[in-house]
XYZ file of N, CA, C and O in Angstrom:
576
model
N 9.547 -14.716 13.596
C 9.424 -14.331 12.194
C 8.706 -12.987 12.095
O 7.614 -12.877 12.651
N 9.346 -11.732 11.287
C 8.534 -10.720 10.930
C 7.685 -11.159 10.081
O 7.776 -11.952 9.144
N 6.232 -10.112 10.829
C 5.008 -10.032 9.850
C 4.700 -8.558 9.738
O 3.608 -8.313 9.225
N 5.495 -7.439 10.140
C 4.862 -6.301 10.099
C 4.056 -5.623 9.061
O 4.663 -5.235 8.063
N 2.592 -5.391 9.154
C 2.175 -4.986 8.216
C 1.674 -3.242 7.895
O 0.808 -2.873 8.689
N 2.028 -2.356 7.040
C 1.753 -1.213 6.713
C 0.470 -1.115 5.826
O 0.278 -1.653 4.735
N -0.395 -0.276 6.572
C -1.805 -0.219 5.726
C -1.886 1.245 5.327
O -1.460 2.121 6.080
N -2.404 1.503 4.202
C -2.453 2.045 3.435
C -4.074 2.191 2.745
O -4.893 1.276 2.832
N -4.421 3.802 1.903
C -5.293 3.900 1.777
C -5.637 5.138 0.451
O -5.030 6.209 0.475
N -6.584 4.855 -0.574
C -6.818 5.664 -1.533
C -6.731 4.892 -3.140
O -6.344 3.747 -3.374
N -7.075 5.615 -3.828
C -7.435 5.145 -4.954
C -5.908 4.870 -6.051
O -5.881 4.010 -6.931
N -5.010 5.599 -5.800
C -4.018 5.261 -6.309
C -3.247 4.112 -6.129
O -2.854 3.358 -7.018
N -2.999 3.993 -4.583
C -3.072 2.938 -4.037
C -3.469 1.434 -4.266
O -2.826 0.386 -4.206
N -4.718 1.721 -4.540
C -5.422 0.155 -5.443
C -5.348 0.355 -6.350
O -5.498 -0.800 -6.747
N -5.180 1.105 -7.532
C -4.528 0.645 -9.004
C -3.260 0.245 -8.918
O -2.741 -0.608 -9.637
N -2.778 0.806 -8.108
C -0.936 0.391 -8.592
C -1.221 -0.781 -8.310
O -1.381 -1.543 -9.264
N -1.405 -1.398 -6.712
C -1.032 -2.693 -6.508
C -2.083 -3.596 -6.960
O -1.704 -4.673 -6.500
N -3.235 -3.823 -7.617
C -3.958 -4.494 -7.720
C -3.658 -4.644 -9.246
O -3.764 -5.786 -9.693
N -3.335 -3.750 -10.016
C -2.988 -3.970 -11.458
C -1.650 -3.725 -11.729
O -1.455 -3.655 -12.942
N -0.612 -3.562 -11.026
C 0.679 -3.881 -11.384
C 1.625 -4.201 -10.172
O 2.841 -4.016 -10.221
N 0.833 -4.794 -8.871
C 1.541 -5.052 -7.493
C 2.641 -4.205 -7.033
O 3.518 -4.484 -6.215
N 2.476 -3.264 -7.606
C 3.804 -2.190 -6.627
C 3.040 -0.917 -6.105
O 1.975 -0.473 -6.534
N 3.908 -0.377 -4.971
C 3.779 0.882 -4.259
C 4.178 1.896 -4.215
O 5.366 1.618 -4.053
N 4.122 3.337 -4.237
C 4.442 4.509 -4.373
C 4.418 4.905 -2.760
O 3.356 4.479 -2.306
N 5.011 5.406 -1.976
C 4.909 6.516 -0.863
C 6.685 7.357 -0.509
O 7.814 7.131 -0.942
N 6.247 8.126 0.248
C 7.161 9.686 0.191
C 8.072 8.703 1.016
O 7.872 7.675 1.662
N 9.268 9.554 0.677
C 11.257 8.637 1.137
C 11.164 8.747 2.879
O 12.054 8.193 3.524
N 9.943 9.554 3.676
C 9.913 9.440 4.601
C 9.185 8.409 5.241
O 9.589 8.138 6.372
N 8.438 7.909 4.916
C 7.681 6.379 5.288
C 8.773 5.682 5.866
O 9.918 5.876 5.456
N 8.486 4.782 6.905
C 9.365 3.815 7.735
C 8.973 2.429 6.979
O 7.888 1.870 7.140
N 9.790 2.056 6.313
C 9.743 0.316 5.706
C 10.548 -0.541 6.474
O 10.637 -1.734 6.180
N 11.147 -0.047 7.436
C 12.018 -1.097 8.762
C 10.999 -2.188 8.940
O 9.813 -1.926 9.142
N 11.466 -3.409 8.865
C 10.582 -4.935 8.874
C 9.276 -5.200 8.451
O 8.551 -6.130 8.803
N 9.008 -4.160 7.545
C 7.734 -4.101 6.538
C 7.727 -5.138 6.557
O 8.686 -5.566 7.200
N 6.769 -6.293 5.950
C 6.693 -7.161 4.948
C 5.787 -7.694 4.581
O 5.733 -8.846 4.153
N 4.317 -6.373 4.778
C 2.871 -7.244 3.808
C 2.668 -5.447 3.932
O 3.210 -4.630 4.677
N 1.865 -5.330 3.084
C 1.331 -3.843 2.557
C -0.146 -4.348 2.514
O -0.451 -5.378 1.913
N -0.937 -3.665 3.102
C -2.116 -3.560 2.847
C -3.024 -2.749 2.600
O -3.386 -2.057 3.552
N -3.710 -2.542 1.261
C -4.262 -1.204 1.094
C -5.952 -1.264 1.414
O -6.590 -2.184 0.903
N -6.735 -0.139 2.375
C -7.812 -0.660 2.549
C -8.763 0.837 1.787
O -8.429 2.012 1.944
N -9.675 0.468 1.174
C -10.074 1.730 0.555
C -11.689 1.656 -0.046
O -11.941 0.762 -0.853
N -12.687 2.536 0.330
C -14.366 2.413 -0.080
C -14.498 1.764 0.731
O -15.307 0.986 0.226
N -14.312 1.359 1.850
C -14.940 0.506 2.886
C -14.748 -0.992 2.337
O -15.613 -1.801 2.002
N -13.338 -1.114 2.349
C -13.066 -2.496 2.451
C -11.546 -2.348 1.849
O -10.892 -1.492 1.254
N -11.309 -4.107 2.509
C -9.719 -4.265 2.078
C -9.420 -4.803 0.553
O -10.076 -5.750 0.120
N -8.567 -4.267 -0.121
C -8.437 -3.973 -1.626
C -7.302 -5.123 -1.804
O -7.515 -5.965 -2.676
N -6.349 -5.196 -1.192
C -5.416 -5.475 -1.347
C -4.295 -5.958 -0.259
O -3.877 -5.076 0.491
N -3.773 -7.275 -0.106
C -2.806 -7.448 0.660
C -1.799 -8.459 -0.318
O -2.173 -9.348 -1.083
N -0.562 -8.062 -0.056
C 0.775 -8.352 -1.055
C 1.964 -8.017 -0.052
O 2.178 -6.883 0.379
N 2.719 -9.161 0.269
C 3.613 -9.384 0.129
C 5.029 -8.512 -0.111
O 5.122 -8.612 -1.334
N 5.836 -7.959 0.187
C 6.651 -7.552 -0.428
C 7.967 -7.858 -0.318
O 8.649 -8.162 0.660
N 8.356 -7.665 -2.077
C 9.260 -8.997 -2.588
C 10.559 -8.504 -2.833
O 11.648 -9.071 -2.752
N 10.135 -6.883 -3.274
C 11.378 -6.440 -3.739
C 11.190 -4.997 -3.066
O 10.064 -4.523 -2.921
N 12.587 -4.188 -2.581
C 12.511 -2.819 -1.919
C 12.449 -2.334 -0.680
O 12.369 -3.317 0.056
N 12.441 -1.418 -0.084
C 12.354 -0.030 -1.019
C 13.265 0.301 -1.898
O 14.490 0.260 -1.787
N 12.608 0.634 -2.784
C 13.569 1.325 -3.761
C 13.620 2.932 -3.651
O 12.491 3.408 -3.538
N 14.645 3.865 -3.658
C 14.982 4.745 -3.897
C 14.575 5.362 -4.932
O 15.390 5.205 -5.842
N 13.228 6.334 -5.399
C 13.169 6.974 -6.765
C 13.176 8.094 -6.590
O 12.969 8.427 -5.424
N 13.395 9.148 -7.552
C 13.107 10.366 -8.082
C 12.169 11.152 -9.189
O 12.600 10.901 -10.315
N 11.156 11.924 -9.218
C 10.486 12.768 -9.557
C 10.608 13.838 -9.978
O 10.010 14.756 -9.416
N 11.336 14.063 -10.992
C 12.593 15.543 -10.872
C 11.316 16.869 -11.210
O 10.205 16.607 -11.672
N 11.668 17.901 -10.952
C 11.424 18.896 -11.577
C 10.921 19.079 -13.037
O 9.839 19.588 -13.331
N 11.814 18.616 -13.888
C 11.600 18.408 -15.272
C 10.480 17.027 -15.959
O 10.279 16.787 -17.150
N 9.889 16.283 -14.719
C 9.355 15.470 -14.673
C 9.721 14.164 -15.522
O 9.009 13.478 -16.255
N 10.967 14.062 -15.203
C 11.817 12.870 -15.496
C 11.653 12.025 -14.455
O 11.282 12.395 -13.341
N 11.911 10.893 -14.758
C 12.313 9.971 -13.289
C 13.499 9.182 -13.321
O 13.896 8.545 -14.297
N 14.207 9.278 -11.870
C 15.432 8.538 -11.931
C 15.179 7.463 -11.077
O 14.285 7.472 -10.230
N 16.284 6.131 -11.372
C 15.465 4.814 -10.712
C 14.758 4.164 -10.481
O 14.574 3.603 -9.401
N 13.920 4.034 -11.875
C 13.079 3.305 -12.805
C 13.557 2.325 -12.666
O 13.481 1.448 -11.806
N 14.518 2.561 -14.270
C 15.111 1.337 -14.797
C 14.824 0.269 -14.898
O 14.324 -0.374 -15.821
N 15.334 -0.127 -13.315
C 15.100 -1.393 -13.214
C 13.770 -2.631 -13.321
O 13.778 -3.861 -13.379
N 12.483 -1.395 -13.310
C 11.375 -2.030 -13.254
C 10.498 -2.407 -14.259
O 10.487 -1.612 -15.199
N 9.752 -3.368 -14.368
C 8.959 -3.880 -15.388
C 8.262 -2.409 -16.415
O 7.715 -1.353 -16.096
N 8.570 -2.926 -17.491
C 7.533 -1.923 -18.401
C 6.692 -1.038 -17.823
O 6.906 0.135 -17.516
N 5.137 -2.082 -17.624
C 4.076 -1.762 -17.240
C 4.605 -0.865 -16.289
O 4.691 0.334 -16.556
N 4.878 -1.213 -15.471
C 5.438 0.064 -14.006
C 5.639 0.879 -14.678
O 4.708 1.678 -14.788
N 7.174 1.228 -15.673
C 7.457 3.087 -16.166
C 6.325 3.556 -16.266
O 5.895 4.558 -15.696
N 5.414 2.405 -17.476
C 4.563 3.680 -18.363
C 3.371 3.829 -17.172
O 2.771 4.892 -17.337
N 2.883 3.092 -16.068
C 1.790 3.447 -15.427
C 2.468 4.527 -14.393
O 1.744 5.445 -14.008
N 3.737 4.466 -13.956
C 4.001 6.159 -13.186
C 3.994 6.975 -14.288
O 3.233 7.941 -14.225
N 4.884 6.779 -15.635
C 4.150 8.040 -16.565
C 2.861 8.683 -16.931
O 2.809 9.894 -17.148
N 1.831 7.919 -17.007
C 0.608 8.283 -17.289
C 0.227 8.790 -16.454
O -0.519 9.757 -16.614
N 0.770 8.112 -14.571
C 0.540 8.837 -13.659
C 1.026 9.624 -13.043
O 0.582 9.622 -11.894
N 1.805 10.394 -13.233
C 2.818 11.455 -13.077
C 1.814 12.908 -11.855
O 2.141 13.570 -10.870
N 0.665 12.786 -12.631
C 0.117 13.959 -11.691
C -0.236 13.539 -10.215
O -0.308 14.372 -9.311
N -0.458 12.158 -10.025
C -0.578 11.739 -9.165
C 1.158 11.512 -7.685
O 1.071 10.951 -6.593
N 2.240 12.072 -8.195
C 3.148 12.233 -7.277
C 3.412 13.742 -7.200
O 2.887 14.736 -7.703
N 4.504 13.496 -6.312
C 5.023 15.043 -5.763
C 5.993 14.472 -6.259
O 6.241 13.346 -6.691
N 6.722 15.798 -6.085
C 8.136 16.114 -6.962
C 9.004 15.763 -6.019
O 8.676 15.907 -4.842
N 10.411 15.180 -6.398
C 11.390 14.508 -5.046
C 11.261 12.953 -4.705
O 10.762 12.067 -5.399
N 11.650 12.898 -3.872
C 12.347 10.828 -3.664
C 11.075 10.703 -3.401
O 10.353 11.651 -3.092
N 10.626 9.263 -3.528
C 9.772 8.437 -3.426
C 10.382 7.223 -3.584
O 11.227 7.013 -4.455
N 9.766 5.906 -2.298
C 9.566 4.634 -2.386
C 9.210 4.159 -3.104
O 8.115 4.655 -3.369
N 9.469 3.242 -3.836
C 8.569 2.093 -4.485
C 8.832 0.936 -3.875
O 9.923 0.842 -3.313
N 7.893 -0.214 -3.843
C 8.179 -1.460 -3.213
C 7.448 -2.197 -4.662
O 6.483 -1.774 -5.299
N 8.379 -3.587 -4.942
C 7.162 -4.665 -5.399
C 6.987 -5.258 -4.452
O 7.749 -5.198 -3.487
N 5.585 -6.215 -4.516
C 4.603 -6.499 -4.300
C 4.208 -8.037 -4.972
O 4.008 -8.023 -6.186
N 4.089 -9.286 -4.307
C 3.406 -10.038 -4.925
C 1.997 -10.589 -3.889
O 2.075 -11.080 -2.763
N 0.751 -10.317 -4.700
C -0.649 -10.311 -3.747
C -0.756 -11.597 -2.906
O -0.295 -12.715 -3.140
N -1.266 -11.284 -2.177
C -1.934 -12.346 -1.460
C -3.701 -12.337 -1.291
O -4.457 -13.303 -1.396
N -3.944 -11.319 -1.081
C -5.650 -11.120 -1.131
C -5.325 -9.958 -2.390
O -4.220 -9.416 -2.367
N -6.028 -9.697 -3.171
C -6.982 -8.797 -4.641
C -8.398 -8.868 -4.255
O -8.934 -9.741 -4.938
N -9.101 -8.401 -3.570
C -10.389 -7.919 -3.764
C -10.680 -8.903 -2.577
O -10.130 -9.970 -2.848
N -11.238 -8.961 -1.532
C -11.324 -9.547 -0.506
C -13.211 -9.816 -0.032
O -13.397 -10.339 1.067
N -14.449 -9.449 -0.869
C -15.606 -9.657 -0.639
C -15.900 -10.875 -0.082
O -16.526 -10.925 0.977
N -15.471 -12.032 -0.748
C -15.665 -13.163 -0.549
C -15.335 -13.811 0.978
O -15.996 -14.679 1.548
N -14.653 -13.431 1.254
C -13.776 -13.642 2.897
C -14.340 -12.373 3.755
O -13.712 -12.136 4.786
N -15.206 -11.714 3.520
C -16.062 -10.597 4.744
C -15.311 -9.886 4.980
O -15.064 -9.832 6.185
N -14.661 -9.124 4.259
C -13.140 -8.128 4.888
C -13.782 -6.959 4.535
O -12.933 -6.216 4.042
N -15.179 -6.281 4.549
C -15.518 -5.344 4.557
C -15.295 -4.233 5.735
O -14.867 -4.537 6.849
N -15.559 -3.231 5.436
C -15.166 -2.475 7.008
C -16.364 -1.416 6.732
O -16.321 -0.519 5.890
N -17.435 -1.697 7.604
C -18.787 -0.800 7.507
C -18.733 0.467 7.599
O -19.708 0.892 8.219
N -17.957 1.348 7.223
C -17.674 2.762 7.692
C -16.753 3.389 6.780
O -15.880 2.821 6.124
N -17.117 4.987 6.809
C -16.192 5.620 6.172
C -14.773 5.831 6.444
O -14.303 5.936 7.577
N -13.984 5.899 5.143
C -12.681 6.031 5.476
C -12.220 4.427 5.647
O -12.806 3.371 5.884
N -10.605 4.914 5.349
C -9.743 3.969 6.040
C -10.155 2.982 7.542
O -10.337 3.642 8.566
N -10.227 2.171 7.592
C -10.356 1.662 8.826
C -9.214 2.183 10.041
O -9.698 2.382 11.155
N -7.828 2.394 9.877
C -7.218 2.834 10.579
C -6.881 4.231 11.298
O -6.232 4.568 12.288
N -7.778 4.993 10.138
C -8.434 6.459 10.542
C -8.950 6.219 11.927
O -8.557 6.977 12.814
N -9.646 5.413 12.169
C -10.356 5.272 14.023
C -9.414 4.359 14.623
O -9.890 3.826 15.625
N -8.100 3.957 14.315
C -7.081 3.848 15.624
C -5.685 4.531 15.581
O -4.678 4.261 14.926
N -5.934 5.449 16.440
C -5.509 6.706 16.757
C -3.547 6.437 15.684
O -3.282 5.256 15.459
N -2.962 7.020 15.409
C -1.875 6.556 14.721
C -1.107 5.299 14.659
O -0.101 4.927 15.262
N -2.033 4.612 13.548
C -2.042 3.449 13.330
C -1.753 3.322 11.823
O -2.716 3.423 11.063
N -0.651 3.134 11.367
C -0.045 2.855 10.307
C 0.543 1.516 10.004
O 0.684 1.050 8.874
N 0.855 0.972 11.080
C 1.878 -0.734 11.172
C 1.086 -1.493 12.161
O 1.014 -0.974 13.275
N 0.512 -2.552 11.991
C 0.297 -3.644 12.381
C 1.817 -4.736 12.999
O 2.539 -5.289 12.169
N 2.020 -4.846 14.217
C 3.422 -5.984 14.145
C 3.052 -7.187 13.592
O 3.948 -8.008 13.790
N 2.035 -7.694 12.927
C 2.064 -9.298 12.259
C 0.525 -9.068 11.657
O -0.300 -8.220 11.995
N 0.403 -10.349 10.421
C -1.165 -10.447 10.172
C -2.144 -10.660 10.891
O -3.303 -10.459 10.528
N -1.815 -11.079 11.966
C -3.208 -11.386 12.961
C -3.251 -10.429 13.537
O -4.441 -10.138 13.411
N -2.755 -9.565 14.194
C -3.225 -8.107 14.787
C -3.965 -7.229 13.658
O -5.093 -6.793 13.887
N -3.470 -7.037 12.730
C -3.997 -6.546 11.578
C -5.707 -6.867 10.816
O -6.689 -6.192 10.506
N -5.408 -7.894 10.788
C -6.826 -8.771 10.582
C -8.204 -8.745 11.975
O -9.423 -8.762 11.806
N -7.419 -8.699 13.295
C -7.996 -8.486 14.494
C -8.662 -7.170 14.611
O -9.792 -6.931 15.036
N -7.821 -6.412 14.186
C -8.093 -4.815 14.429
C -8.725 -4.319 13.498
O -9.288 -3.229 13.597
N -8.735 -5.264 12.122
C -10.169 -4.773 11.170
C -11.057 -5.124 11.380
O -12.046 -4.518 10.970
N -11.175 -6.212 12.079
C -12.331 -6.706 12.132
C -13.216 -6.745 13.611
O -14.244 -7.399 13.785
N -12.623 -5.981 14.497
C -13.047 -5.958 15.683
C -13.645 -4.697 15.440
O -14.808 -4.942 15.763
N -13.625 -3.494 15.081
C -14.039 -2.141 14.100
C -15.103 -3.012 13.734
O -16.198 -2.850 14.271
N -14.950 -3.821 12.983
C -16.420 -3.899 12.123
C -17.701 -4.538 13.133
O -18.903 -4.546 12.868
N -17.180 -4.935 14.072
C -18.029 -5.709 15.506
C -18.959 -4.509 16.195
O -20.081 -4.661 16.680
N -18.269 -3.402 16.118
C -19.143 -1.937 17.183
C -19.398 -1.223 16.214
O -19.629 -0.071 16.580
N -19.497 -1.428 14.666
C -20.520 -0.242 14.207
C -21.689 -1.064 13.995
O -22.745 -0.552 13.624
């Protein structure tokens, strides 16, 4: 069974998915057997979800229109509209998202250090399953 997980990091990041479970990143990102997104951000994990629906194919035009919306919940248009300064212009991913962890204090998923946790393993973007993922945050948090 795939568990591959993509971690992720920044403040945009945890609004989208924590208040409307979807993802934004550039048409070059690899989503081949994705299937948990995890965003880790302020020294700790923000967010882990599932993903239910995508990639989707969008656009950012020039004229700051977007094509291949549509299909998505309300809340989604108007929170990429409001957030509009927050993309680049051109294709972008979206994925939904349904959570599995929202705010993770309670379960010790802190990560004592600045930055992303995956910033200190050397190009580390994909986890192959949740337990490597979970291993490798938390073995980081063992040597600081």
């Amino acid at each position: 069974m795939n568990e591959k997980v993509m971690v992720v990091s920044g403040a945009f990041a945890t609004h989208t998915t924590k208040l409307y479970n979807y993802y934004v990143c550039p048409k070059s990102w690899d989503f081949d057997e994705v299937e948990y997104l995890a965003v880790n951000y302020t020294n700790e994990l923000k967010y882990l979800g599932k993903i239910i629906e995508g990639p989707y194919l969008c656009n950012f035009a020039e004229d700051e229109s977007f094509t291949g919306i549509n299909q998505f919940k309300n809340s989604i248009k108007v929170d990429l509209n409001e957030f509009r300064c927050k993309l680049k212009k051109g294709d972008f991913q979206l994925v939904i998202l349904e959570p599995i962890i929202g705010g993770c204090l309670h379960l010790n998923l802190q990560y004592r250090n600045s930055g992303p946790f995956v910033s200190n393993i050397q190009r580390k973007r994909y986890f192959e399953n949740l337990s490597e993922f979970f291993q490798a945050h938390q073995m980081l948090n063992d040597y600081i």
